[in-house]
Amino acid sequence: MIDLYSIKNNQQLVFAAFVLMAISVSGCSTTNIQQYSSLDKSSKTMTVPPGGSGLNGKIKTVLAADGWKLLVQRGPRVTEGTFGETTRLEEFNTFNSRYTLYLDWRRYDWCFDFEELVSYDISLVDNENGSEVLTMGGSGCVDEIAEEFLKALD
């Protein structure tokens, strides 16, 4: 004979376990955004890190879809100065983009939809003056992080 009471209790147990698991995974996402200055929307060019896997690829995808021109190489390294009694030479990098994206991330688990769950640190630098425009750090699923980054640029 089937014990309906046991079946009902098992269903409740499975449901409770599922709810607890969903809450624990959704609680893993954290984002800390610090905005230091606004972006110049008339110059949507960005030097980005090479590679297309994980968070690198997802951020590049959303940036390109939003109309950003993406470059992987910066401009040439230049040496300028004067020769003479007091020779003074300066060496510096040049950039073919307005902004540079610095991105560090590590996968440490998987999200429910088998997307990568990562911890990350992002910095966006204005190449015209060397100032940091925004930083973003925390942990979460790759798709959510990329969308959050795109919102932060607005």
PDB file of C-alpha atoms in Angstrom, residues 92-142:
ATOM      1  CA  PHE A  92      55.477  56.422 -22.898  1.00  0.00           C
ATOM      2  CA  ASN A  93      52.758  54.306 -24.457  1.00  0.00           C
ATOM      3  CA  THR A  94      50.308  55.748 -26.924  1.00  0.00           C
ATOM      4  CA  PHE A  95      46.749  54.613 -27.366  1.00  0.00           C
ATOM      5  CA  ASN A  96      44.469  54.354 -30.360  1.00  0.00           C
ATOM      6  CA  SER A  97      41.417  54.291 -28.076  1.00  0.00           C
ATOM      7  CA  ARG A  98      39.890  56.667 -25.560  1.00  0.00           C
ATOM      8  CA  TYR A  99      39.560  54.045 -22.792  1.00  0.00           C
ATOM      9  CA  THR A 100      41.410  50.947 -21.590  1.00  0.00           C
ATOM     10  CA  LEU A 101      39.659  48.081 -19.818  1.00  0.00           C
ATOM     11  CA  TYR A 102      41.613  46.141 -17.203  1.00  0.00           C
ATOM     12  CA  LEU A 103      39.928  42.910 -16.235  1.00  0.00           C
ATOM     13  CA  ASP A 104      40.865  40.190 -13.772  1.00  0.00           C
ATOM     14  CA  TRP A 105      38.544  37.243 -13.090  1.00  0.00           C
ATOM     15  CA  ARG A 106      38.597  33.690 -11.775  1.00  0.00           C
ATOM     16  CA  ARG A 107      35.937  31.013 -12.123  1.00  0.00           C
ATOM     17  CA  TYR A 108      35.170  29.288  -8.858  1.00  0.00           C
ATOM     18  CA  ASP A 109      31.864  27.543  -9.558  1.00  0.00           C
ATOM     19  CA  TRP A 110      28.940  27.235 -11.939  1.00  0.00           C
ATOM     20  CA  CYS A 111      25.579  29.023 -12.003  1.00  0.00           C
ATOM     21  CA  PHE A 112      22.281  27.155 -12.429  1.00  0.00           C
ATOM     22  CA  ASP A 113      22.330  27.567 -16.224  1.00  0.00           C
ATOM     23  CA  PHE A 114      25.913  26.189 -16.384  1.00  0.00           C
ATOM     24  CA  GLU A 115      27.279  29.670 -16.880  1.00  0.00           C
ATOM     25  CA  GLU A 116      30.541  30.462 -15.094  1.00  0.00           C
ATOM     26  CA  LEU A 117      30.336  31.856 -11.560  1.00  0.00           C
ATOM     27  CA  VAL A 118      33.349  34.141 -11.158  1.00  0.00           C
ATOM     28  CA  SER A 119      35.021  36.593  -8.847  1.00  0.00           C
ATOM     29  CA  TYR A 120      36.192  39.656 -10.741  1.00  0.00           C
ATOM     30  CA  ASP A 121      37.836  43.064 -10.625  1.00  0.00           C
ATOM     31  CA  ILE A 122      37.319  45.578 -13.456  1.00  0.00           C
ATOM     32  CA  SER A 123      38.941  48.972 -13.954  1.00  0.00           C
ATOM     33  CA  LEU A 124      38.201  51.407 -16.793  1.00  0.00           C
ATOM     34  CA  VAL A 125      40.878  54.054 -17.439  1.00  0.00           C
ATOM     35  CA  ASP A 126      40.628  57.228 -19.549  1.00  0.00           C
ATOM     36  CA  ASN A 127      43.673  57.217 -21.841  1.00  0.00           C
ATOM     37  CA  GLU A 128      43.567  60.992 -22.339  1.00  0.00           C
ATOM     38  CA  ASN A 129      44.433  61.826 -18.757  1.00  0.00           C
ATOM     39  CA  GLY A 130      45.216  58.467 -17.095  1.00  0.00           C
ATOM     40  CA  SER A 131      42.353  58.757 -14.616  1.00  0.00           C
ATOM     41  CA  GLU A 132      40.306  55.809 -13.480  1.00  0.00           C
ATOM     42  CA  VAL A 133      36.721  56.306 -14.653  1.00  0.00           C
ATOM     43  CA  LEU A 134      35.127  53.423 -12.789  1.00  0.00           C
ATOM     44  CA  THR A 135      35.877  50.238 -10.929  1.00  0.00           C
ATOM     45  CA  MET A 136      33.642  47.254 -10.472  1.00  0.00           C
ATOM     46  CA  GLY A 137      34.326  44.180  -8.392  1.00  0.00           C
ATOM     47  CA  GLY A 138      32.597  41.278  -6.764  1.00  0.00           C
ATOM     48  CA  SER A 139      31.304  37.882  -7.803  1.00  0.00           C
ATOM     49  CA  GLY A 140      28.463  36.574  -9.916  1.00  0.00           C
ATOM     50  CA  CYS A 141      27.401  34.902 -13.136  1.00  0.00           C
ATOM     51  CA  VAL A 142      29.193  36.088 -16.268  1.00  0.00           C
TER      52      VAL A 142
END
